Amino acid sequence: MDELATLGNTVQGAAVHRRSFRKADGRMLHLYGLSAHDEAPQPQDTDAIAKGGELRFHPLRQEWNVYAAHRQNRTFKPAASDDPLSPTMPRGPATEIPFTDFEVAVFDNKFAAFHPDAPKPPELQGLDTQPATGACEVVVYTSEATGNLHSIGQERRCVLLATWIDRYAALHDAGCAYVMPFENRGDAVGVTLPHPHGQIYGFTEVPRVQKRAAEAFAAGYDLSAEIAACEAEYGIADAGGMLAFAPRFARFPYELWIAPRTLRHGPWDLTKEEADGFAHLLGDVTRRYDTMFGEPTPYMMALHAAPGGEAKGWHFTAQFYPLMRSPGRIKYLASVEQHSGVFTVDVMPEDAAKTLRDV
């Protein structure tokens, strides 16, 4: 399979193109960019691919967790010459992207926790289990081996946003109940590949955290009103109808959200002005963190969009959870946080907002 398509999204008036290519090992690779990609592939590996794990239900926490033992053997901090997310060069080692150049690449994770063909798990007496069906994709922001959401530039961030929107549609159409693009950044978060990238998980059931959020929005929680009430003191930066702010109920020191002032279910609902503003703030937030902490800041970032693409009252956010409480000091999630779910926050959100606003 090798198909070309032009998306409805545009970046500065230019169309975004997608090339969908089936790799030699059977996994799909999607290349997105402002230039239509038509390069012939380089030689590829044909390794056997694991097809997901299993789900087990925790009877006391009332949540499903995924067990994927094959992920123990995933690639761990390879040498720069063996970067699996770089382009494949002639006579060089085969990488995940069998082309010499690309703009943004998305491919099925070789070490997927979720897979559409996940095997049936063994029956365990007294315990609910399910196949870990769903999707796990890797999103590579650039062919360059180094960089971040700020350094890749506004144009590339806009292409990345168009990529996320296209993958939301594809995974919702494939039956995923909840789709979450996310990025883990930095050694402190456990990142094993330094190449600038994120991931997308497609869940066949809405996770517990998002289910509770959906219930709160459906019951009338109004994030637009919260933004209006707190913007003066907790706002950090704004662009195109989007606001970066420190939530008054933040759980992490220097936690920061990006949200449209007007209710939108997901990034697919953003106006052109909002989409440009969102792309800008993704880079601006990264810049502020790195400047304030004086180093590439480890964080966990995820897009929180409506389950299934639409849910009553759901207000789209991108949430950043940095793992620093001050320069050189990591915020560890220790016994109380892990065992009770009650977070101890070392920095008041209003102080965090002022510090980040001044960077």
mmCIF file with all atom_site columns, C-alpha atoms in Angstrom, residues 254-327:
data_model
loop_
_atom_site.group_PDB
_atom_site.id
_atom_site.type_symbol
_atom_site.label_atom_id
_atom_site.label_alt_id
_atom_site.label_comp_id
_atom_site.label_asym_id
_atom_site.label_entity_id
_atom_site.label_seq_id
_atom_site.pdbx_PDB_ins_code
_atom_site.Cartn_x
_atom_site.Cartn_y
_atom_site.Cartn_z
_atom_site.occupancy
_atom_site.B_iso_or_equiv
_atom_site.pdbx_formal_charge
_atom_site.auth_seq_id
_atom_site.auth_comp_id
_atom_site.auth_asym_id
_atom_site.auth_atom_id
_atom_site.pdbx_PDB_model_num
ATOM 1  C CA . TYR A 1 254 ? 4.460   24.971 37.284 1.00 0.00 ? 254 TYR A CA 1
ATOM 2  C CA . GLU A 1 255 ? 1.691   22.912 35.654 1.00 0.00 ? 255 GLU A CA 1
ATOM 3  C CA . LEU A 1 256 ? 0.344   24.777 32.661 1.00 0.00 ? 256 LEU A CA 1
ATOM 4  C CA . TRP A 1 257 ? -2.656  24.343 30.343 1.00 0.00 ? 257 TRP A CA 1
ATOM 5  C CA . ILE A 1 258 ? -3.385  25.719 26.887 1.00 0.00 ? 258 ILE A CA 1
ATOM 6  C CA . ALA A 1 259 ? -7.067  26.102 26.054 1.00 0.00 ? 259 ALA A CA 1
ATOM 7  C CA . PRO A 1 260 ? -9.343  28.080 23.746 1.00 0.00 ? 260 PRO A CA 1
ATOM 8  C CA . ARG A 1 261 ? -11.339 30.757 25.515 1.00 0.00 ? 261 ARG A CA 1
ATOM 9  C CA . THR A 1 262 ? -14.414 29.451 23.662 1.00 0.00 ? 262 THR A CA 1
ATOM 10 C CA . LEU A 1 263 ? -15.559 25.864 24.176 1.00 0.00 ? 263 LEU A CA 1
ATOM 11 C CA . ARG A 1 264 ? -14.124 23.518 21.524 1.00 0.00 ? 264 ARG A CA 1
ATOM 12 C CA . HIS A 1 265 ? -14.343 19.731 21.673 1.00 0.00 ? 265 HIS A CA 1
ATOM 13 C CA . GLY A 1 266 ? -10.919 19.137 20.154 1.00 0.00 ? 266 GLY A CA 1
ATOM 14 C CA . PRO A 1 267 ? -8.246  20.613 17.897 1.00 0.00 ? 267 PRO A CA 1
ATOM 15 C CA . TRP A 1 268 ? -10.408 19.759 14.871 1.00 0.00 ? 268 TRP A CA 1
ATOM 16 C CA . ASP A 1 269 ? -12.908 22.386 16.081 1.00 0.00 ? 269 ASP A CA 1
ATOM 17 C CA . LEU A 1 270 ? -10.393 25.235 16.327 1.00 0.00 ? 270 LEU A CA 1
ATOM 18 C CA . THR A 1 271 ? -10.737 28.205 14.004 1.00 0.00 ? 271 THR A CA 1
ATOM 19 C CA . LYS A 1 272 ? -7.771  29.026 11.784 1.00 0.00 ? 272 LYS A CA 1
ATOM 20 C CA . GLU A 1 273 ? -6.798  31.831 14.162 1.00 0.00 ? 273 GLU A CA 1
ATOM 21 C CA . GLU A 1 274 ? -7.089  29.532 17.190 1.00 0.00 ? 274 GLU A CA 1
ATOM 22 C CA . ALA A 1 275 ? -5.090  26.773 15.476 1.00 0.00 ? 275 ALA A CA 1
ATOM 23 C CA . ASP A 1 276 ? -2.266  29.198 14.709 1.00 0.00 ? 276 ASP A CA 1
ATOM 24 C CA . GLY A 1 277 ? -2.404  30.491 18.280 1.00 0.00 ? 277 GLY A CA 1
ATOM 25 C CA . PHE A 1 278 ? -2.332  26.978 19.694 1.00 0.00 ? 278 PHE A CA 1
ATOM 26 C CA . ALA A 1 279 ? 0.690   26.045 17.566 1.00 0.00 ? 279 ALA A CA 1
ATOM 27 C CA . HIS A 1 280 ? 2.472   29.220 18.705 1.00 0.00 ? 280 HIS A CA 1
ATOM 28 C CA . LEU A 1 281 ? 1.784   28.565 22.388 1.00 0.00 ? 281 LEU A CA 1
ATOM 29 C CA . LEU A 1 282 ? 3.072   24.975 22.183 1.00 0.00 ? 282 LEU A CA 1
ATOM 30 C CA . GLY A 1 283 ? 6.460   26.445 21.294 1.00 0.00 ? 283 GLY A CA 1
ATOM 31 C CA . ASP A 1 284 ? 6.200   29.383 23.682 1.00 0.00 ? 284 ASP A CA 1
ATOM 32 C CA . VAL A 1 285 ? 5.441   27.153 26.668 1.00 0.00 ? 285 VAL A CA 1
ATOM 33 C CA . THR A 1 286 ? 8.465   24.954 25.917 1.00 0.00 ? 286 THR A CA 1
ATOM 34 C CA . ARG A 1 287 ? 10.669  28.053 25.606 1.00 0.00 ? 287 ARG A CA 1
ATOM 35 C CA . ARG A 1 288 ? 9.426   29.443 28.930 1.00 0.00 ? 288 ARG A CA 1
ATOM 36 C CA . TYR A 1 289 ? 10.073  26.192 30.776 1.00 0.00 ? 289 TYR A CA 1
ATOM 37 C CA . ASP A 1 290 ? 13.584  25.787 29.373 1.00 0.00 ? 290 ASP A CA 1
ATOM 38 C CA . THR A 1 291 ? 14.466  29.406 30.100 1.00 0.00 ? 291 THR A CA 1
ATOM 39 C CA . MET A 1 292 ? 13.096  29.357 33.638 1.00 0.00 ? 292 MET A CA 1
ATOM 40 C CA . PHE A 1 293 ? 14.705  26.058 34.664 1.00 0.00 ? 293 PHE A CA 1
ATOM 41 C CA . GLY A 1 294 ? 17.911  26.694 32.710 1.00 0.00 ? 294 GLY A CA 1
ATOM 42 C CA . GLU A 1 295 ? 17.834  23.307 30.988 1.00 0.00 ? 295 GLU A CA 1
ATOM 43 C CA . PRO A 1 296 ? 15.661  21.222 28.631 1.00 0.00 ? 296 PRO A CA 1
ATOM 44 C CA . THR A 1 297 ? 12.743  20.740 30.998 1.00 0.00 ? 297 THR A CA 1
ATOM 45 C CA . PRO A 1 298 ? 11.401  17.219 31.512 1.00 0.00 ? 298 PRO A CA 1
ATOM 46 C CA . TYR A 1 299 ? 7.625   17.219 31.204 1.00 0.00 ? 299 TYR A CA 1
ATOM 47 C CA . MET A 1 300 ? 4.585   15.129 30.386 1.00 0.00 ? 300 MET A CA 1
ATOM 48 C CA . MET A 1 301 ? 2.254   16.802 27.901 1.00 0.00 ? 301 MET A CA 1
ATOM 49 C CA . ALA A 1 302 ? -1.024  15.500 26.494 1.00 0.00 ? 302 ALA A CA 1
ATOM 50 C CA . LEU A 1 303 ? -3.946  16.733 24.446 1.00 0.00 ? 303 LEU A CA 1
ATOM 51 C CA . HIS A 1 304 ? -7.282  16.222 26.222 1.00 0.00 ? 304 HIS A CA 1
ATOM 52 C CA . ALA A 1 305 ? -10.026 16.178 23.588 1.00 0.00 ? 305 ALA A CA 1
ATOM 53 C CA . ALA A 1 306 ? -13.594 14.895 23.695 1.00 0.00 ? 306 ALA A CA 1
ATOM 54 C CA . PRO A 1 307 ? -14.139 11.125 23.801 1.00 0.00 ? 307 PRO A CA 1
ATOM 55 C CA . GLY A 1 308 ? -15.252 9.882  20.396 1.00 0.00 ? 308 GLY A CA 1
ATOM 56 C CA . GLY A 1 309 ? -14.844 13.370 18.970 1.00 0.00 ? 309 GLY A CA 1
ATOM 57 C CA . GLU A 1 310 ? -17.787 14.972 20.758 1.00 0.00 ? 310 GLU A CA 1
ATOM 58 C CA . ALA A 1 311 ? -19.068 15.037 24.339 1.00 0.00 ? 311 ALA A CA 1
ATOM 59 C CA . LYS A 1 312 ? -21.498 17.382 26.068 1.00 0.00 ? 312 LYS A CA 1
ATOM 60 C CA . GLY A 1 313 ? -19.703 20.405 27.507 1.00 0.00 ? 313 GLY A CA 1
ATOM 61 C CA . TRP A 1 314 ? -16.184 19.002 26.893 1.00 0.00 ? 314 TRP A CA 1
ATOM 62 C CA . HIS A 1 315 ? -13.604 21.790 26.636 1.00 0.00 ? 315 HIS A CA 1
ATOM 63 C CA . PHE A 1 316 ? -10.358 20.948 24.830 1.00 0.00 ? 316 PHE A CA 1
ATOM 64 C CA . THR A 1 317 ? -7.044  21.480 26.655 1.00 0.00 ? 317 THR A CA 1
ATOM 65 C CA . ALA A 1 318 ? -3.375  20.664 26.208 1.00 0.00 ? 318 ALA A CA 1
ATOM 66 C CA . GLN A 1 319 ? -1.884  19.997 29.644 1.00 0.00 ? 319 GLN A CA 1
ATOM 67 C CA . PHE A 1 320 ? 1.811   20.249 30.564 1.00 0.00 ? 320 PHE A CA 1
ATOM 68 C CA . TYR A 1 321 ? 3.068   18.540 33.743 1.00 0.00 ? 321 TYR A CA 1
ATOM 69 C CA . PRO A 1 322 ? 6.744   19.501 34.295 1.00 0.00 ? 322 PRO A CA 1
ATOM 70 C CA . LEU A 1 323 ? 8.755   17.316 36.637 1.00 0.00 ? 323 LEU A CA 1
ATOM 71 C CA . MET A 1 324 ? 10.722  20.201 38.169 1.00 0.00 ? 324 MET A CA 1
ATOM 72 C CA . ARG A 1 325 ? 9.852   22.205 41.275 1.00 0.00 ? 325 ARG A CA 1
ATOM 73 C CA . SER A 1 326 ? 12.820  24.574 40.904 1.00 0.00 ? 326 SER A CA 1
ATOM 74 C CA . PRO A 1 327 ? 16.040  24.664 38.866 1.00 0.00 ? 327 PRO A CA 1
#
